[in-house]
Coordinates of N, CA, C and O in Angstrom, one line a residue:
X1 N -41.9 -217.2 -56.9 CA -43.1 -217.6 -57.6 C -43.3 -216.9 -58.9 O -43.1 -215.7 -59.0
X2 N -43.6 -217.8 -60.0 CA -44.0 -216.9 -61.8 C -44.8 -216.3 -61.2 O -45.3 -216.7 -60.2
X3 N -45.0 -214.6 -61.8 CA -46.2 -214.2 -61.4 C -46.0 -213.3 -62.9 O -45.0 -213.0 -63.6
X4 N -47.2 -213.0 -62.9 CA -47.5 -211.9 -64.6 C -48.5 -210.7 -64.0 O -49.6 -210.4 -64.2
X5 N -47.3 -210.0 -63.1 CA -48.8 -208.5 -62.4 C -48.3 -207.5 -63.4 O -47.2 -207.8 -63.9
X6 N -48.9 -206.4 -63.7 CA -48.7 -205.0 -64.0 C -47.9 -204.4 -62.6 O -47.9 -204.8 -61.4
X7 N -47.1 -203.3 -63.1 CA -46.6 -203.1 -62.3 C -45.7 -201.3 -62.5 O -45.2 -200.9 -63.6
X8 N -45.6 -200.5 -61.5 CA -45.5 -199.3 -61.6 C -44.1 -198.9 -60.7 O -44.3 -199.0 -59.5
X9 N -42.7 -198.6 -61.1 CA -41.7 -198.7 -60.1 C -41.3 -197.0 -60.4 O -41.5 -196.5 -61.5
X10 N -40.9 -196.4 -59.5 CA -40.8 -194.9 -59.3 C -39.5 -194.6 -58.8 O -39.3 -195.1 -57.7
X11 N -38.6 -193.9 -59.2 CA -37.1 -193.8 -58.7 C -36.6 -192.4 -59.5 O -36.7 -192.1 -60.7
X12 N -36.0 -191.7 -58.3 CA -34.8 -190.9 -59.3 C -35.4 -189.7 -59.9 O -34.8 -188.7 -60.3
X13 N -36.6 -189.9 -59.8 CA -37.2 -188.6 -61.0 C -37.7 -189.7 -62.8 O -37.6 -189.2 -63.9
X14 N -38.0 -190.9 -62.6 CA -38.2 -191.5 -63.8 C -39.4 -192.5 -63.1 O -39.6 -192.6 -61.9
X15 N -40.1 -193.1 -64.1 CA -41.5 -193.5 -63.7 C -41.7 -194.8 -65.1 O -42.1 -194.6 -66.2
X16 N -41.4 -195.7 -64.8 CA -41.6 -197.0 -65.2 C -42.7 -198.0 -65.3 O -43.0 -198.5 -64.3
X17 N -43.3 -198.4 -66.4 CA -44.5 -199.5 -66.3 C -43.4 -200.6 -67.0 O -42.5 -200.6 -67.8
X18 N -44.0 -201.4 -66.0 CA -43.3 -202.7 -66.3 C -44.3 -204.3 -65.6 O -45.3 -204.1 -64.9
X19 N -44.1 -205.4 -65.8 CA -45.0 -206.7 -65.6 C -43.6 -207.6 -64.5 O -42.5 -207.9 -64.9
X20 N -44.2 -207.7 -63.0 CA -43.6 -208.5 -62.3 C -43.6 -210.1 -62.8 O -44.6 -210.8 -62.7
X21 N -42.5 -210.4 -63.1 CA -42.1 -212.0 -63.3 C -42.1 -212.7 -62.1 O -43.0 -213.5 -62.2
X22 N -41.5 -212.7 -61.2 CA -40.9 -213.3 -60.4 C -41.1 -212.8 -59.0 O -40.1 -212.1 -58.6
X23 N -42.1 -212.9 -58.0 CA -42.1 -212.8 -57.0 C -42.1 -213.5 -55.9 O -42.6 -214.6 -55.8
X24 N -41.4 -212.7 -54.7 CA -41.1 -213.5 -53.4 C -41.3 -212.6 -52.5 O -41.3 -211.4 -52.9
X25 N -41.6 -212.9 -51.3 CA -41.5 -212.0 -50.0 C -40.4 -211.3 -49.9 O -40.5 -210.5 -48.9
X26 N -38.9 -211.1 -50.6 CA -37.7 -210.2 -50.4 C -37.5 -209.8 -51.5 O -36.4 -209.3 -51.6
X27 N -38.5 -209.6 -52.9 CA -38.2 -209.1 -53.5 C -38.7 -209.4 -55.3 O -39.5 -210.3 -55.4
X28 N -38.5 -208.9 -56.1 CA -39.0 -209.7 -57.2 C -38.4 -209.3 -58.7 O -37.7 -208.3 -58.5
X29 N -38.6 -209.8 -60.2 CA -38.0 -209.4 -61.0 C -39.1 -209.0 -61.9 O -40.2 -209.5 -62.0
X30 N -38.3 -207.7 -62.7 CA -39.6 -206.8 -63.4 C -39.3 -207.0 -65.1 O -38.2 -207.2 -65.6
X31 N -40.3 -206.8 -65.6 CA -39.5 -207.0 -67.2 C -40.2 -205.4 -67.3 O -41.2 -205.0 -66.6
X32 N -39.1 -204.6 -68.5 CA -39.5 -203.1 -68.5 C -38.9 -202.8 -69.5 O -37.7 -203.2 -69.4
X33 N -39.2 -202.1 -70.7 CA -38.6 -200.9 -71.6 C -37.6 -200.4 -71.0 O -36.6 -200.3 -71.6
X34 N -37.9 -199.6 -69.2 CA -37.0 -198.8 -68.7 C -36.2 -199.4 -68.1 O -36.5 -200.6 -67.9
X35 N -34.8 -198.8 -67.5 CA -34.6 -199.5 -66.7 C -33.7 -198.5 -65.9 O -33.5 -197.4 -66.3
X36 N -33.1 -199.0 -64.6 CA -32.6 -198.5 -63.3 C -31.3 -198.8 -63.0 O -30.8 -199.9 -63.1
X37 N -30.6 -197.6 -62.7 CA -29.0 -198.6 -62.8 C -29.3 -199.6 -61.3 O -30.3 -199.6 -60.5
X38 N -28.3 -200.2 -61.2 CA -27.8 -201.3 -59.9 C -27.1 -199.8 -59.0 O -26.4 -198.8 -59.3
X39 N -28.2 -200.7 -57.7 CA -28.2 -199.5 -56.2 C -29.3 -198.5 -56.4 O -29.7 -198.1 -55.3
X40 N -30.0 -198.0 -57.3 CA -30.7 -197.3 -57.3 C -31.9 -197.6 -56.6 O -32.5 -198.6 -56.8
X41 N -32.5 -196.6 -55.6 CA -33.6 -196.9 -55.0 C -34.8 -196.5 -55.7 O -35.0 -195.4 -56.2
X42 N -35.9 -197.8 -55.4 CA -36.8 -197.2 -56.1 C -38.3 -197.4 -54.9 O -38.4 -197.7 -53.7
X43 N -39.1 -197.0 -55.7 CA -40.9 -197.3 -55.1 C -41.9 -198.2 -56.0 O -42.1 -197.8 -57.2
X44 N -42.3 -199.3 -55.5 CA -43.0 -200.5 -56.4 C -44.2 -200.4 -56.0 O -44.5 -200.4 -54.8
X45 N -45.3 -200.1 -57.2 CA -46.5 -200.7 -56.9 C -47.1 -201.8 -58.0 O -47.3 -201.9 -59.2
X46 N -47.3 -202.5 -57.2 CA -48.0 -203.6 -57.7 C -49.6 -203.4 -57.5 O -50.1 -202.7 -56.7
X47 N -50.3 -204.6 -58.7 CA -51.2 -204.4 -59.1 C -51.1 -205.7 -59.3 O -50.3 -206.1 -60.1
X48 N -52.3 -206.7 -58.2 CA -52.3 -207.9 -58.4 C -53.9 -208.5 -59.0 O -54.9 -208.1 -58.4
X49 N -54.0 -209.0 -59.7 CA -55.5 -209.6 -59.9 C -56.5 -210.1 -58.9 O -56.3 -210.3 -57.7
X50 N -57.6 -210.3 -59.8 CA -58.8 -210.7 -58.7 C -58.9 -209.6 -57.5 O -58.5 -209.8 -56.4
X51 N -59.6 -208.4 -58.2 CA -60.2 -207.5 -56.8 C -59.2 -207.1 -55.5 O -59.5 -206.5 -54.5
X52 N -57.5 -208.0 -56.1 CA -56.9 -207.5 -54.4 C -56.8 -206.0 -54.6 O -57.0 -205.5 -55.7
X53 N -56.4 -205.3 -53.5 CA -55.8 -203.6 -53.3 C -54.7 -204.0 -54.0 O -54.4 -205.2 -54.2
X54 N -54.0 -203.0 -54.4 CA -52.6 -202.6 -54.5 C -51.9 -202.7 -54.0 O -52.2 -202.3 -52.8
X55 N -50.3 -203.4 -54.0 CA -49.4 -203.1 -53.2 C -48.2 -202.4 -52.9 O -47.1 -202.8 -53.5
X56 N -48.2 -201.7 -52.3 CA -47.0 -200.9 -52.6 C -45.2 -201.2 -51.4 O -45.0 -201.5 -50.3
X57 N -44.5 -200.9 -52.2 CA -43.5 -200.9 -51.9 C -42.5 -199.8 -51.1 O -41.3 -200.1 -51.3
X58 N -42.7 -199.0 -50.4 CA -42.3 -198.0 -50.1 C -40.8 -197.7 -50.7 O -40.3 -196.8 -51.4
X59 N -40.4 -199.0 -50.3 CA -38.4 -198.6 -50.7 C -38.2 -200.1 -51.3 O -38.6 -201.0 -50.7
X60 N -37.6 -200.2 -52.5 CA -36.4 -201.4 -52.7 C -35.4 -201.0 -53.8 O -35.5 -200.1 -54.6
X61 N -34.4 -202.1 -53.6 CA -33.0 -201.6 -54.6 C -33.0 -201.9 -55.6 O -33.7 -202.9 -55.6
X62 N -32.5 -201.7 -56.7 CA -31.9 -202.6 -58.0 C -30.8 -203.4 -57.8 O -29.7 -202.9 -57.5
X63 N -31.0 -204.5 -57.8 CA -29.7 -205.5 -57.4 C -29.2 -205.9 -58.8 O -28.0 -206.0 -58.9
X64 N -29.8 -206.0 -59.6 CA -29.4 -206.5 -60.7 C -30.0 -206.1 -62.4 O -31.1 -205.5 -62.5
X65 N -29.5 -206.5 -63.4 CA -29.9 -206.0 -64.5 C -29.8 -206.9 -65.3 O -28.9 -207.7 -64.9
X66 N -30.4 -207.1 -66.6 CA -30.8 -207.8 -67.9 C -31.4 -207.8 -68.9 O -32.4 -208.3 -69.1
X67 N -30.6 -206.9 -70.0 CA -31.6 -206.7 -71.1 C -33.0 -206.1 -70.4 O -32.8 -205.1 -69.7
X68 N -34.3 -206.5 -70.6 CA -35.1 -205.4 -70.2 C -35.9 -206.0 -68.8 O -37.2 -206.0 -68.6
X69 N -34.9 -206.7 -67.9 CA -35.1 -207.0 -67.0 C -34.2 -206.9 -65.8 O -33.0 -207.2 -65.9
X70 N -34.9 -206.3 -64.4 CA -33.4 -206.1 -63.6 C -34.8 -206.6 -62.5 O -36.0 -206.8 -62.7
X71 N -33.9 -206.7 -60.9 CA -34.3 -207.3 -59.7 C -34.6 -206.6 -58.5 O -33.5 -206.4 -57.9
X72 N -35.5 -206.2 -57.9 CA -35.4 -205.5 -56.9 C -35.5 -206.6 -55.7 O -36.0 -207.7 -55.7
X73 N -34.8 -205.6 -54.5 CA -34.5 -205.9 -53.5 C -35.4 -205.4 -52.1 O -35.2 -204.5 -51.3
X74 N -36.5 -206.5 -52.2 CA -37.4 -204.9 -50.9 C -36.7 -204.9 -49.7 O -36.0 -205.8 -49.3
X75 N -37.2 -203.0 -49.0 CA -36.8 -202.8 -47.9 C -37.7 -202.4 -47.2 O -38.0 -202.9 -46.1
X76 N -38.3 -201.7 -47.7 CA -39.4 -201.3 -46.7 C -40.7 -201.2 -47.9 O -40.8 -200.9 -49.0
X77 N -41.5 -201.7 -46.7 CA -43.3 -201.8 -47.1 C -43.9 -200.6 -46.5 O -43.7 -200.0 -45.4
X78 N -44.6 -200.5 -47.2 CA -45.9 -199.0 -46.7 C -47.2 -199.6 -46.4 O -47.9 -200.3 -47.2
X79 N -47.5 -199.2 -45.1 CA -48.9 -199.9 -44.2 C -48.8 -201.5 -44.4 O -47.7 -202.0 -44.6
X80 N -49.8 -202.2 -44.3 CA -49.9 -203.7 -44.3 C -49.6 -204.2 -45.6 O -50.4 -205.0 -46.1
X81 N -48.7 -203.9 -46.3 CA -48.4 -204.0 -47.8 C -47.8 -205.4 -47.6 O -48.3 -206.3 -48.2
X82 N -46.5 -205.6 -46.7 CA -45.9 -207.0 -46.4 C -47.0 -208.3 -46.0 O -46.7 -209.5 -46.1
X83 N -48.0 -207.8 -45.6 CA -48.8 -208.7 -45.1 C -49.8 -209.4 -46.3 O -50.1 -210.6 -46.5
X84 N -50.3 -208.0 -46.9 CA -51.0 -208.1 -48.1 C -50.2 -209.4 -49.0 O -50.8 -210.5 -49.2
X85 N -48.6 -209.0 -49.4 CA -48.0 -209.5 -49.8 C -47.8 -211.5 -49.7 O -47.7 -212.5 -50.4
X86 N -47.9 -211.2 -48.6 CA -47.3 -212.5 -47.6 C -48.9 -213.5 -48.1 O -49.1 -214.4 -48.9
X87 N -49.7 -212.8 -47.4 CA -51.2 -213.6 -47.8 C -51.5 -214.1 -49.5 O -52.1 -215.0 -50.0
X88 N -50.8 -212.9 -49.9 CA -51.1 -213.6 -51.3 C -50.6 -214.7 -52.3 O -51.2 -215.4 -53.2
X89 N -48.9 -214.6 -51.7 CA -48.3 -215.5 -51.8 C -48.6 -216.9 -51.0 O -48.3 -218.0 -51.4
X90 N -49.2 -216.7 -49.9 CA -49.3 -218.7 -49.4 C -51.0 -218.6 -50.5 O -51.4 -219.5 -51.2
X91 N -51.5 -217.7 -50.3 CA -53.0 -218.4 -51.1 C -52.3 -218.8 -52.3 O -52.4 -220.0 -52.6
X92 N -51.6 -218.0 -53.1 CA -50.9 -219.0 -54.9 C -50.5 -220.1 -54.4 O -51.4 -220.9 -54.6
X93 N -49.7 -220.6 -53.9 CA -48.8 -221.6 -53.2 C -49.8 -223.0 -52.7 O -49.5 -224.2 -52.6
X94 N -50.8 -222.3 -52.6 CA -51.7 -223.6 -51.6 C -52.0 -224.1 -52.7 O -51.7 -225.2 -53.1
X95 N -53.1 -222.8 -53.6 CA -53.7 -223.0 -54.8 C -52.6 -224.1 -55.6 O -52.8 -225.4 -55.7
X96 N -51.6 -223.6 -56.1 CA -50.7 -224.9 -57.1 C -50.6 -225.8 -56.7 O -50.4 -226.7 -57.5
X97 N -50.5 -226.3 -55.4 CA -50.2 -227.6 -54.9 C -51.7 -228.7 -54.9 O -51.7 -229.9 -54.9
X98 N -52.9 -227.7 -55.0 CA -54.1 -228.4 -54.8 C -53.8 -229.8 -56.2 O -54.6 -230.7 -56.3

């Protein structure tokens, strides 16, 4: 799904602001100044509009890279973050189709 959040990804000992493009339930692509080699694990927090909490990411990988965009791969979610996630994604989903 396009999405345009702010976004905070944490890895390695380096600390990244970057705007989520592209999100799905396994994972999503970030546009960033910084960037992560491929394999590197990182920690995602997202910051989605309209009053939701934050969501965080506990663990996901760098699968891929692009100029000032590369792909993470989630693995693990911290507390109801997946669910958070999941809920927000079918309300966008419903929303575009209306």
């Amino acid at each position: 799904m396009s999405v345009d959040y702010p976004a905070v990804v944490t890895g390695e000992g380096s600390i990244a602001q970057g705007i989520v493009m592209n999100l799905t339930i396994a994972g999503c692509e970030v546009e960033s100044p910084s960037q992560f080699p491929i394999g590197t694990h990182v920690s995602l927090r997202l910051d989605p509009p309209s009053a939701r909490p934050p969501i965080s990411i506990a663990l996901a990988i760098v699968r891929w890279q692009e100029h000032d965009r590369f792909g993470l791969e989630f693995v693990r979610f911290e507390g109801d973050a997946k669910e958070q996630l999941e809920d927000m994604l079918n309300q966008r989903e419903s929303s575009s189709t209306d």
